[in-house]
Amino acid sequence: MKIINVVGARPNFMKIAPIIRAIKKTKIFNPVLLHTGQHYDQKMSDSFFKDLGIPKPDISLGVGSGTHAEQTAKIMLGFEKILRKEKPNLVLVVGDVNSTLACSIVSAKLNIPVAHVEAGLRSFDRSMPEEINRIVTDSLSDYLFITCEDANQNLLREGVSRDKIFFVGNTMIDTLYKLKGRIDKNTYWQTVKEPFALLTLHRPSNVDNKENFLKILKGLEKIQEAIKIIFPIHPRTKKNIKRMGLNKMIKKMPNLHLLEPLSYFNFMSLIKHAQVVFTDSGGIQEETTVLGVPCLTLRENTERPVTITQGTNTLVGIDTEKIISTALTVIKNGKKREKIPELWDGKTAERIVQVFQEKLV
Ligand code: UD1
């Protein structure tokens, strides 16, 4: 039986790696890997295939960047041709990016069952493109694999039938556990030479809007007086800094260090040894929870509340004064108590494949 597995953007790669491995082990299913090309830079894509041991994609659509409609439409057009030719038994999508949305719509229209890994997460903020992607993908999916109980509640509230929902855990954390030995051995963090905070920013609400971006930067201006901040920069953010003329302000912060996007291992090495992580990413809220590192989320909401109730995450928002006061308190007091959420145990991909064996064969 043929399963087409879709990846497109950076966080998808960590989620798909263990699934491909687990599918291959069965010998019943033939996994086909399709890369939409939503992310295409060596540092945003290729380096992850190598580091995470993901096989070369069997099919590449090479769609690249564009507006939401352009990017989604290009993926849909390319993917429809592939589905007509390949006639898979199932399409598996992960996460909440435009590739996830586009491929689930095309599959559903061709009556090919869709499995969504990381279903049911909700920020309840429809100005966030990913929230639209999550809602549409979940409404079209036949197998909804969830990472936590709140996702279950969200799906039931939206009328998803109970028998389509499978609580399996978190495949991004499968990858973290599988590679933990190599992360522990990685010495990249030692290049920093002093205690540091790690920062990532790429949400359109934070970096496409100058007013919001400035609120965050003003907070960082103060925080970098207390601790060195390492900032591997997303291409969207880099472009916006230039476009908005923020380079000067950033150059005036001697303790804010900008880096190119990092490899998986170098980045995880930095997370692991950071005093605190500032982020607007979803996956990083989960990875810091598992590694026990304090995470301050620079957003007004999160679709991953379990990282707050059980993990190391604190929702800070983007108010300058709140960012400063929370950061300085965490730097002084260290981490809060944390628990690793249920089933985030490194065996999620195996559970997913088990479901396929029970339901599809
Ligand atoms: C996408 C996802 C987001 C995810 C993020 C992870 C959507 C709607 N958004 O956001 O959920 O958290 O990936 O990184 O799917 N660019 C490059 N090189 C690349 C890719 C992008 O330079 O390899 C630049 C382009 O200028 C592009 C911009 O980054 O226009 C944004 O890329 P895009 O894929 O549209 O969205 P992301 O912000 O990366």
mmCIF file of C-alpha atoms and ligand atoms in Angstrom:
data_model
loop_
_atom_site.group_PDB
_atom_site.id
_atom_site.type_symbol
_atom_site.label_atom_id
_atom_site.label_comp_id
_atom_site.label_asym_id
_atom_site.label_seq_id
_atom_site.Cartn_x
_atom_site.Cartn_y
_atom_site.Cartn_z
ATOM 1 C CA MET A 1 0.000 0.000 0.000
ATOM 2 C CA LYS A 2 1.334 3.356 -0.968
ATOM 3 C CA ILE A 3 1.479 6.279 1.488
ATOM 4 C CA ILE A 4 2.530 9.681 0.165
ATOM 5 C CA ASN A 5 4.177 11.673 2.949
ATOM 6 C CA VAL A 6 4.232 15.422 2.440
ATOM 7 C CA VAL A 7 6.857 17.891 3.674
ATOM 8 C CA GLY A 8 7.293 21.531 2.732
ATOM 9 C CA ALA A 9 8.739 23.769 5.413
ATOM 10 C CA ARG A 10 11.475 23.468 8.028
ATOM 11 C CA PRO A 11 9.457 22.221 11.020
ATOM 12 C CA ASN A 12 7.916 19.449 8.878
ATOM 13 C CA PHE A 13 11.249 17.676 8.505
ATOM 14 C CA MET A 14 11.631 16.828 12.211
ATOM 15 C CA LYS A 15 8.055 15.520 12.240
ATOM 16 C CA ILE A 16 8.278 13.309 9.156
ATOM 17 C CA ALA A 17 11.679 11.658 9.792
ATOM 18 C CA PRO A 18 10.483 9.105 12.393
ATOM 19 C CA ILE A 19 7.289 8.401 10.450
ATOM 20 C CA ILE A 20 9.153 7.450 7.269
ATOM 21 C CA ARG A 21 11.415 5.209 9.348
ATOM 22 C CA ALA A 22 8.487 3.508 11.086
ATOM 23 C CA ILE A 23 6.537 3.013 7.843
ATOM 24 C CA LYS A 24 9.577 1.436 6.172
ATOM 25 C CA LYS A 25 9.970 -1.063 9.001
ATOM 26 C CA THR A 26 6.558 -2.606 8.338
ATOM 27 C CA LYS A 27 7.238 -3.826 4.762
ATOM 28 C CA ILE A 28 3.455 -3.576 4.240
ATOM 29 C CA PHE A 29 3.466 0.079 3.287
ATOM 30 C CA ASN A 30 5.512 1.774 0.626
ATOM 31 C CA PRO A 31 6.344 5.310 1.803
ATOM 32 C CA VAL A 32 6.742 7.918 -0.926
ATOM 33 C CA LEU A 33 8.283 11.203 0.223
ATOM 34 C CA LEU A 34 7.097 14.371 -1.489
ATOM 35 C CA HIS A 35 8.735 17.776 -0.891
ATOM 36 C CA THR A 36 6.624 20.707 -2.058
ATOM 37 C CA GLY A 37 9.640 23.047 -2.043
ATOM 38 C CA GLN A 38 7.888 25.645 0.159
ATOM 39 C CA HIS A 39 11.281 25.993 1.842
ATOM 40 C CA TYR A 40 14.178 25.591 -0.542
ATOM 41 C CA ASP A 41 17.362 27.227 0.827
ATOM 42 C CA GLN A 42 20.107 24.780 1.751
ATOM 43 C CA LYS A 43 19.961 26.051 5.344
ATOM 44 C CA MET A 44 16.134 25.871 5.559
ATOM 45 C CA SER A 45 15.742 22.461 3.919
ATOM 46 C CA ASP A 46 18.621 20.283 2.583
ATOM 47 C CA SER A 47 20.709 20.377 5.757
ATOM 48 C CA PHE A 48 17.800 18.811 7.676
ATOM 49 C CA PHE A 49 17.519 15.849 5.311
ATOM 50 C CA LYS A 50 21.147 15.037 5.948
ATOM 51 C CA ASP A 51 21.108 15.591 9.715
ATOM 52 C CA LEU A 52 17.817 13.804 10.366
ATOM 53 C CA GLY A 53 18.574 10.867 8.055
ATOM 54 C CA ILE A 54 15.562 11.557 5.823
ATOM 55 C CA PRO A 55 15.838 9.892 2.414
ATOM 56 C CA LYS A 56 16.002 12.127 -0.646
ATOM 57 C CA PRO A 57 12.452 13.099 -1.680
ATOM 58 C CA ASP A 58 10.984 10.753 -4.295
ATOM 59 C CA ILE A 59 9.063 13.706 -5.708
ATOM 60 C CA SER A 60 9.880 17.441 -5.544
ATOM 61 C CA LEU A 61 7.349 20.058 -6.613
ATOM 62 C CA GLY A 62 9.783 22.984 -6.302
ATOM 63 C CA VAL A 63 7.050 25.572 -5.719
ATOM 64 C CA GLY A 64 9.135 28.141 -3.760
ATOM 65 C CA SER A 65 7.808 31.326 -2.155
ATOM 66 C CA GLY A 66 4.811 33.485 -3.010
ATOM 67 C CA THR A 67 1.687 34.981 -1.527
ATOM 68 C CA HIS A 68 -0.489 32.535 0.379
ATOM 69 C CA ALA A 69 -2.791 32.033 -2.597
ATOM 70 C CA GLU A 70 0.100 31.666 -5.052
ATOM 71 C CA GLN A 71 2.008 29.207 -2.910
ATOM 72 C CA THR A 72 -1.058 27.147 -1.962
ATOM 73 C CA ALA A 73 -2.355 27.083 -5.540
ATOM 74 C CA LYS A 74 1.010 26.062 -7.002
ATOM 75 C CA ILE A 75 1.243 23.166 -4.544
ATOM 76 C CA MET A 76 -2.333 22.109 -5.325
ATOM 77 C CA LEU A 77 -1.727 22.098 -9.083
ATOM 78 C CA GLY A 78 1.472 20.095 -8.773
ATOM 79 C CA PHE A 79 0.076 17.705 -6.190
ATOM 80 C CA GLU A 80 -3.082 16.904 -8.143
ATOM 81 C CA LYS A 81 -0.988 15.658 -11.072
ATOM 82 C CA ILE A 82 1.072 13.504 -8.729
ATOM 83 C CA LEU A 83 -1.970 11.959 -7.053
ATOM 84 C CA ARG A 84 -3.575 11.090 -10.393
ATOM 85 C CA LYS A 85 -0.379 9.347 -11.436
ATOM 86 C CA GLU A 86 0.655 7.698 -8.170
ATOM 87 C CA LYS A 87 -2.821 6.723 -6.888
ATOM 88 C CA PRO A 88 -1.734 6.331 -3.251
ATOM 89 C CA ASN A 89 -3.858 4.582 -0.609
ATOM 90 C CA LEU A 90 -3.237 7.427 1.841
ATOM 91 C CA VAL A 91 -1.744 10.914 2.014
ATOM 92 C CA LEU A 92 -0.020 11.894 5.256
ATOM 93 C CA VAL A 93 0.501 15.561 6.121
ATOM 94 C CA VAL A 94 2.140 17.076 9.204
ATOM 95 C CA GLY A 95 1.874 20.368 11.066
ATOM 96 C CA ASP A 96 0.134 23.524 9.892
ATOM 97 C CA VAL A 97 2.009 25.065 6.985
ATOM 98 C CA ASN A 98 0.625 25.950 3.547
ATOM 99 C CA SER A 99 1.879 22.611 2.162
ATOM 100 C CA THR A 100 -0.225 20.789 4.792
ATOM 101 C CA LEU A 101 -3.354 22.679 3.762
ATOM 102 C CA ALA A 102 -2.826 22.448 0.000
ATOM 103 C CA CYS A 103 -2.153 18.717 -0.089
ATOM 104 C CA SER A 104 -5.028 17.813 2.209
ATOM 105 C CA ILE A 105 -7.522 19.734 0.030
ATOM 106 C CA VAL A 106 -6.306 18.036 -3.161
ATOM 107 C CA SER A 107 -6.393 14.551 -1.591
ATOM 108 C CA ALA A 108 -9.863 15.032 -0.121
ATOM 109 C CA LYS A 109 -11.224 16.147 -3.510
ATOM 110 C CA LEU A 110 -9.800 13.020 -5.129
ATOM 111 C CA ASN A 111 -11.302 10.878 -2.366
ATOM 112 C CA ILE A 112 -7.920 9.779 -1.099
ATOM 113 C CA PRO A 113 -7.869 9.416 2.707
ATOM 114 C CA VAL A 114 -5.811 12.012 4.590
ATOM 115 C CA ALA A 115 -3.884 11.481 7.815
ATOM 116 C CA HIS A 116 -2.987 14.652 9.736
ATOM 117 C CA VAL A 117 -0.173 14.411 12.235
ATOM 118 C CA GLU A 118 -0.374 17.132 14.922
ATOM 119 C CA ALA A 119 -4.123 17.617 14.518
ATOM 120 C CA GLY A 120 -6.409 19.592 16.806
ATOM 121 C CA LEU A 121 -4.073 22.366 17.961
ATOM 122 C CA ARG A 122 -5.851 25.715 18.112
ATOM 123 C CA SER A 123 -4.639 29.229 18.937
ATOM 124 C CA PHE A 124 -8.200 30.545 18.423
ATOM 125 C CA ASP A 125 -6.613 33.369 16.441
ATOM 126 C CA ARG A 126 -7.744 33.341 12.840
ATOM 127 C CA SER A 127 -5.426 36.177 11.876
ATOM 128 C CA MET A 128 -2.684 33.549 12.099
ATOM 129 C CA PRO A 129 -2.303 31.756 8.740
ATOM 130 C CA GLU A 130 -1.478 28.480 10.457
ATOM 131 C CA GLU A 131 -4.815 28.521 12.329
ATOM 132 C CA ILE A 132 -6.682 28.537 9.009
ATOM 133 C CA ASN A 133 -4.448 25.717 7.782
ATOM 134 C CA ARG A 134 -5.137 23.663 10.921
ATOM 135 C CA ILE A 135 -8.908 24.102 10.827
ATOM 136 C CA VAL A 136 -9.266 23.245 7.139
ATOM 137 C CA THR A 137 -6.844 20.315 7.249
ATOM 138 C CA ASP A 138 -8.529 18.806 10.303
ATOM 139 C CA SER A 139 -11.993 19.167 8.803
ATOM 140 C CA LEU A 140 -10.858 17.153 5.761
ATOM 141 C CA SER A 141 -8.787 14.494 7.501
ATOM 142 C CA ASP A 142 -9.751 10.870 8.071
ATOM 143 C CA TYR A 143 -7.049 10.095 10.645
ATOM 144 C CA LEU A 144 -6.317 12.831 13.172
ATOM 145 C CA PHE A 145 -3.208 12.125 15.229
ATOM 146 C CA ILE A 146 -3.008 14.329 18.301
ATOM 147 C CA THR A 147 -0.224 15.286 20.696
ATOM 148 C CA CYS A 148 -2.310 16.222 23.746
ATOM 149 C CA GLU A 149 -5.733 16.102 25.381
ATOM 150 C CA ASP A 150 -6.674 19.720 24.580
ATOM 151 C CA ALA A 151 -6.428 18.856 20.872
ATOM 152 C CA ASN A 152 -8.967 16.102 21.489
ATOM 153 C CA GLN A 153 -11.359 18.578 23.119
ATOM 154 C CA ASN A 154 -10.897 21.071 20.268
ATOM 155 C CA LEU A 155 -11.702 18.464 17.621
ATOM 156 C CA LEU A 156 -14.727 17.085 19.453
ATOM 157 C CA ARG A 157 -16.058 20.634 19.850
ATOM 158 C CA GLU A 158 -15.726 21.099 16.077
ATOM 159 C CA GLY A 159 -17.754 17.970 15.494
ATOM 160 C CA VAL A 160 -14.981 15.567 14.497
ATOM 161 C CA SER A 161 -16.064 12.011 15.127
ATOM 162 C CA ARG A 162 -14.312 10.344 18.085
ATOM 163 C CA ASP A 163 -13.274 7.318 16.027
ATOM 164 C CA LYS A 164 -11.095 9.458 13.751
ATOM 165 C CA ILE A 165 -8.991 10.838 16.633
ATOM 166 C CA PHE A 166 -5.876 9.013 17.846
ATOM 167 C CA PHE A 167 -3.836 10.233 20.802
ATOM 168 C CA VAL A 168 -0.320 9.141 19.866
ATOM 169 C CA GLY A 169 2.128 11.776 21.174
ATOM 170 C CA ASN A 170 4.580 14.014 19.360
ATOM 171 C CA THR A 171 6.766 12.965 16.416
ATOM 172 C CA MET A 172 8.981 16.071 16.704
ATOM 173 C CA ILE A 173 9.921 14.733 20.122
ATOM 174 C CA ASP A 174 10.593 11.278 18.598
ATOM 175 C CA THR A 175 13.301 13.001 16.572
ATOM 176 C CA LEU A 176 14.669 14.803 19.610
ATOM 177 C CA TYR A 177 14.975 11.563 21.598
ATOM 178 C CA LYS A 178 16.441 9.605 18.704
ATOM 179 C CA LEU A 179 19.153 12.224 18.209
ATOM 180 C CA LYS A 180 19.600 13.184 21.882
ATOM 181 C CA GLY A 181 23.003 11.445 22.099
ATOM 182 C CA ARG A 182 24.357 13.493 19.204
ATOM 183 C CA ILE A 183 22.740 16.693 20.545
ATOM 184 C CA ASP A 184 24.399 16.080 23.923
ATOM 185 C CA LYS A 185 27.782 15.624 22.255
ATOM 186 C CA ASN A 186 27.466 18.703 20.049
ATOM 187 C CA THR A 187 29.772 21.496 21.234
ATOM 188 C CA TYR A 188 28.443 24.332 19.084
ATOM 189 C CA TRP A 189 27.069 26.088 22.188
ATOM 190 C CA GLN A 190 30.619 26.493 23.480
ATOM 191 C CA THR A 191 31.345 28.977 20.697
ATOM 192 C CA VAL A 192 29.292 31.488 22.708
ATOM 193 C CA LYS A 193 31.700 31.407 25.685
ATOM 194 C CA GLU A 194 29.341 32.975 28.247
ATOM 195 C CA PRO A 195 25.774 32.430 29.545
ATOM 196 C CA PHE A 196 23.318 33.285 26.796
ATOM 197 C CA ALA A 197 19.696 33.551 25.763
ATOM 198 C CA LEU A 198 18.490 32.160 22.421
ATOM 199 C CA LEU A 199 16.001 34.032 20.235
ATOM 200 C CA THR A 200 13.901 33.055 17.206
ATOM 201 C CA LEU A 201 11.295 35.264 15.521
ATOM 202 C CA HIS A 202 9.423 34.704 12.284
ATOM 203 C CA ARG A 203 5.648 35.006 12.836
ATOM 204 C CA PRO A 204 4.113 37.488 10.387
ATOM 205 C CA SER A 205 2.259 39.160 13.296
ATOM 206 C CA ASN A 206 5.631 39.924 14.904
ATOM 207 C CA VAL A 207 7.967 40.597 12.004
ATOM 208 C CA ASP A 208 5.743 41.825 9.150
ATOM 209 C CA ASN A 209 4.270 44.558 11.349
ATOM 210 C CA LYS A 210 6.829 47.262 12.217
ATOM 211 C CA GLU A 211 5.015 48.479 15.321
ATOM 212 C CA ASN A 212 4.960 44.989 16.832
ATOM 213 C CA PHE A 213 8.508 44.227 15.736
ATOM 214 C CA LEU A 214 9.688 47.444 17.441
ATOM 215 C CA LYS A 215 7.932 46.527 20.701
ATOM 216 C CA ILE A 216 9.922 43.290 20.778
ATOM 217 C CA LEU A 217 13.200 44.918 19.737
ATOM 218 C CA LYS A 218 12.867 47.538 22.466
ATOM 219 C CA GLY A 219 12.495 44.729 24.984
ATOM 220 C CA LEU A 220 15.551 42.974 23.605
ATOM 221 C CA GLU A 221 17.520 46.233 23.740
ATOM 222 C CA LYS A 222 17.195 46.206 27.512
ATOM 223 C CA ILE A 223 17.590 42.434 27.989
ATOM 224 C CA GLN A 224 20.860 42.300 26.014
ATOM 225 C CA GLU A 225 22.360 44.582 28.661
ATOM 226 C CA ALA A 226 21.887 41.689 31.112
ATOM 227 C CA ILE A 227 22.666 38.662 28.911
ATOM 228 C CA LYS A 228 24.084 37.841 25.490
ATOM 229 C CA ILE A 229 21.321 37.019 23.005
ATOM 230 C CA ILE A 230 21.967 34.623 20.094
ATOM 231 C CA PHE A 231 19.574 35.176 17.188
ATOM 232 C CA PRO A 232 19.637 32.716 14.248
ATOM 233 C CA ILE A 233 17.576 34.651 11.802
ATOM 234 C CA HIS A 234 14.741 33.365 9.604
ATOM 235 C CA PRO A 235 14.813 34.626 5.972
ATOM 236 C CA ARG A 236 11.413 36.344 6.403
ATOM 237 C CA THR A 237 12.747 38.274 9.406
ATOM 238 C CA LYS A 238 16.023 39.154 7.699
ATOM 239 C CA LYS A 239 14.149 40.592 4.714
ATOM 240 C CA ASN A 240 11.867 42.618 6.953
ATOM 241 C CA ILE A 241 14.704 44.090 9.025
ATOM 242 C CA LYS A 242 16.163 45.450 5.806
ATOM 243 C CA ARG A 243 12.811 46.593 4.381
ATOM 244 C CA MET A 244 11.799 48.372 7.610
ATOM 245 C CA GLY A 245 15.234 49.993 8.064
ATOM 246 C CA LEU A 246 15.792 48.315 11.449
ATOM 247 C CA ASN A 247 19.434 47.396 10.789
ATOM 248 C CA LYS A 248 20.745 50.492 12.567
ATOM 249 C CA MET A 249 18.782 49.772 15.736
ATOM 250 C CA ILE A 250 19.997 46.170 15.767
ATOM 251 C CA LYS A 251 23.616 47.165 15.171
ATOM 252 C CA LYS A 252 23.409 49.383 18.252
ATOM 253 C CA MET A 253 22.809 46.306 20.431
ATOM 254 C CA PRO A 254 26.323 44.903 21.004
ATOM 255 C CA ASN A 255 25.075 41.838 22.859
ATOM 256 C CA LEU A 256 22.510 40.758 20.243
ATOM 257 C CA HIS A 257 24.255 38.379 17.835
ATOM 258 C CA LEU A 258 22.645 37.597 14.517
ATOM 259 C CA LEU A 259 23.422 34.259 12.842
ATOM 260 C CA GLU A 260 22.313 32.545 9.643
ATOM 261 C CA PRO A 261 19.703 29.741 10.064
ATOM 262 C CA LEU A 262 21.416 26.867 11.878
ATOM 263 C CA SER A 263 21.557 23.114 11.366
ATOM 264 C CA TYR A 264 19.339 20.932 13.578
ATOM 265 C CA PHE A 265 22.221 19.820 15.799
ATOM 266 C CA ASN A 266 23.785 23.252 16.281
ATOM 267 C CA PHE A 267 20.398 24.773 17.051
ATOM 268 C CA MET A 268 19.419 22.063 19.535
ATOM 269 C CA SER A 269 22.829 22.409 21.179
ATOM 270 C CA LEU A 270 22.078 26.121 21.701
ATOM 271 C CA ILE A 271 18.574 25.415 23.083
ATOM 272 C CA LYS A 272 19.927 22.862 25.504
ATOM 273 C CA HIS A 273 22.505 25.231 26.990
ATOM 274 C CA ALA A 274 20.532 28.487 26.859
ATOM 275 C CA GLN A 275 19.523 30.190 30.109
ATOM 276 C CA VAL A 276 16.253 31.070 28.445
ATOM 277 C CA VAL A 277 14.729 30.851 24.956
ATOM 278 C CA PHE A 278 12.623 33.661 23.459
ATOM 279 C CA THR A 279 10.513 32.482 20.566
ATOM 280 C CA ASP A 280 7.345 32.761 18.509
ATOM 281 C CA SER A 281 7.780 29.277 17.020
ATOM 282 C CA GLY A 282 5.449 26.402 17.872
ATOM 283 C CA GLY A 283 7.916 23.523 17.813
ATOM 284 C CA ILE A 284 10.436 25.306 20.018
ATOM 285 C CA GLN A 285 7.827 25.628 22.791
ATOM 286 C CA GLU A 286 7.682 21.822 22.729
ATOM 287 C CA GLU A 287 11.413 21.157 22.448
ATOM 288 C CA THR A 288 12.244 23.475 25.375
ATOM 289 C CA THR A 289 9.600 21.701 27.460
ATOM 290 C CA VAL A 290 11.255 18.340 26.867
ATOM 291 C CA LEU A 291 14.767 19.703 27.441
ATOM 292 C CA GLY A 292 13.668 21.542 30.612
ATOM 293 C CA VAL A 293 14.780 24.953 29.369
ATOM 294 C CA PRO A 294 12.678 28.051 30.212
ATOM 295 C CA CYS A 295 10.813 29.322 27.163
ATOM 296 C CA LEU A 296 9.244 32.761 26.888
ATOM 297 C CA THR A 297 6.766 32.859 24.023
ATOM 298 C CA LEU A 298 6.556 36.262 22.360
ATOM 299 C CA ARG A 299 2.939 35.912 21.213
ATOM 300 C CA GLU A 300 -0.479 36.729 22.641
ATOM 301 C CA ASN A 301 -1.666 33.119 22.326
ATOM 302 C CA THR A 302 -0.402 29.608 21.806
ATOM 303 C CA GLU A 303 -1.928 26.531 20.188
ATOM 304 C CA ARG A 304 0.245 24.467 22.533
ATOM 305 C CA PRO A 305 -1.106 25.212 26.052
ATOM 306 C CA VAL A 306 0.235 21.903 27.368
ATOM 307 C CA THR A 307 3.737 23.433 27.218
ATOM 308 C CA ILE A 308 2.527 26.039 29.724
ATOM 309 C CA THR A 309 0.431 23.864 32.045
ATOM 310 C CA GLN A 310 2.993 21.047 32.126
ATOM 311 C CA GLY A 311 6.161 22.345 30.521
ATOM 312 C CA THR A 312 8.590 25.236 30.785
ATOM 313 C CA ASN A 313 6.723 27.699 28.599
ATOM 314 C CA THR A 314 5.398 31.117 29.664
ATOM 315 C CA LEU A 315 3.184 33.153 27.368
ATOM 316 C CA VAL A 316 4.642 36.653 27.534
ATOM 317 C CA GLY A 317 3.024 38.486 24.614
ATOM 318 C CA ILE A 318 4.757 41.425 22.966
ATOM 319 C CA ASP A 319 4.380 44.230 25.485
ATOM 320 C CA THR A 320 7.886 45.705 25.874
ATOM 321 C CA GLU A 321 7.770 46.130 29.648
ATOM 322 C CA LYS A 322 6.308 42.653 30.185
ATOM 323 C CA ILE A 323 9.007 41.075 27.998
ATOM 324 C CA ILE A 324 11.730 42.842 29.980
ATOM 325 C CA SER A 325 10.375 42.095 33.450
ATOM 326 C CA THR A 326 9.578 38.428 32.705
ATOM 327 C CA ALA A 327 12.940 37.862 31.040
ATOM 328 C CA LEU A 328 14.930 39.432 33.868
ATOM 329 C CA THR A 329 13.017 37.387 36.453
ATOM 330 C CA VAL A 330 13.630 34.123 34.588
ATOM 331 C CA ILE A 331 17.312 34.941 34.069
ATOM 332 C CA LYS A 332 17.602 35.550 37.827
ATOM 333 C CA ASN A 333 15.462 32.666 39.134
ATOM 334 C CA GLY A 334 16.036 29.939 36.544
ATOM 335 C CA LYS A 335 13.564 27.346 35.380
ATOM 336 C CA LYS A 336 10.114 26.473 36.642
ATOM 337 C CA ARG A 337 9.155 22.887 37.477
ATOM 338 C CA GLU A 338 8.286 20.909 34.414
ATOM 339 C CA LYS A 339 6.729 17.631 33.410
ATOM 340 C CA ILE A 340 7.039 15.973 30.034
ATOM 341 C CA PRO A 341 3.552 15.651 28.510
ATOM 342 C CA GLU A 342 1.977 12.204 28.235
ATOM 343 C CA LEU A 343 3.178 10.028 25.332
ATOM 344 C CA TRP A 344 5.974 12.421 24.365
ATOM 345 C CA ASP A 345 8.209 9.413 24.738
ATOM 346 C CA GLY A 346 9.933 8.827 21.413
ATOM 347 C CA LYS A 347 7.493 6.151 20.235
ATOM 348 C CA THR A 348 4.819 8.233 18.531
ATOM 349 C CA ALA A 349 5.625 7.290 14.930
ATOM 350 C CA GLU A 350 5.343 3.607 15.822
ATOM 351 C CA ARG A 351 1.883 4.246 17.281
ATOM 352 C CA ILE A 352 0.830 6.038 14.107
ATOM 353 C CA VAL A 353 1.936 3.146 11.927
ATOM 354 C CA GLN A 354 0.203 0.718 14.279
ATOM 355 C CA VAL A 355 -3.060 2.581 13.607
ATOM 356 C CA PHE A 356 -2.484 2.230 9.846
ATOM 357 C CA GLN A 357 -1.861 -1.493 10.263
ATOM 358 C CA GLU A 358 -5.097 -1.888 12.182
ATOM 359 C CA LYS A 359 -7.261 0.328 9.978
ATOM 360 C CA LEU A 360 -5.845 0.115 6.457
ATOM 361 C CA VAL A 361 -4.638 -3.455 6.003
HETATM 362 C C1 UD1 B 1 6.402 28.952 7.127
HETATM 363 C C2 UD1 B 1 5.062 28.509 7.732
HETATM 364 C C3 UD1 B 1 5.112 28.666 9.235
HETATM 365 C C4 UD1 B 1 6.313 27.962 9.832
HETATM 366 C C5 UD1 B 1 7.572 28.473 9.141
HETATM 367 C C6 UD1 B 1 8.792 27.780 9.665
HETATM 368 C C7 UD1 B 1 3.039 28.883 6.389
HETATM 369 C C8 UD1 B 1 1.844 29.738 6.221
HETATM 370 N N1 UD1 B 1 3.965 29.335 7.246
HETATM 371 O O1 UD1 B 1 6.537 30.340 7.369
HETATM 372 O O2 UD1 B 1 3.949 28.108 9.793
HETATM 373 O O3 UD1 B 1 6.373 28.232 11.213
HETATM 374 O O4 UD1 B 1 7.446 28.223 7.732
HETATM 375 O O5 UD1 B 1 9.956 28.328 9.137
HETATM 376 O O6 UD1 B 1 3.126 27.845 5.778
HETATM 377 N N2 UD1 B 1 12.358 32.154 2.321
HETATM 378 C C9 UD1 B 1 13.639 31.993 1.906
HETATM 379 N N3 UD1 B 1 14.134 30.723 1.785
HETATM 380 C C10 UD1 B 1 13.392 29.620 2.047
HETATM 381 C C11 UD1 B 1 12.071 29.812 2.450
HETATM 382 C C12 UD1 B 1 11.571 31.075 2.590
HETATM 383 O O7 UD1 B 1 14.351 32.957 1.655
HETATM 384 O O8 UD1 B 1 13.915 28.492 1.905
HETATM 385 C C13 UD1 B 1 11.821 33.529 2.487
HETATM 386 C C14 UD1 B 1 11.075 34.015 1.286
HETATM 387 O O9 UD1 B 1 11.363 35.352 1.122
HETATM 388 C C15 UD1 B 1 9.631 33.856 1.676
HETATM 389 C C16 UD1 B 1 9.673 34.056 3.182
HETATM 390 O O10 UD1 B 1 10.938 33.545 3.588
HETATM 391 O O11 UD1 B 1 8.822 34.765 1.018
HETATM 392 C C17 UD1 B 1 8.575 33.340 3.919
HETATM 393 O O12 UD1 B 1 8.523 31.949 3.569
HETATM 394 P P1 UD1 B 1 7.112 31.154 3.639
HETATM 395 O O13 UD1 B 1 7.306 29.741 3.306
HETATM 396 O O14 UD1 B 1 6.093 31.914 2.872
HETATM 397 O O15 UD1 B 1 6.685 31.319 5.142
HETATM 398 P P2 UD1 B 1 7.521 31.218 6.496
HETATM 399 O O16 UD1 B 1 7.564 32.566 7.119
HETATM 400 O O17 UD1 B 1 8.825 30.505 6.295
#
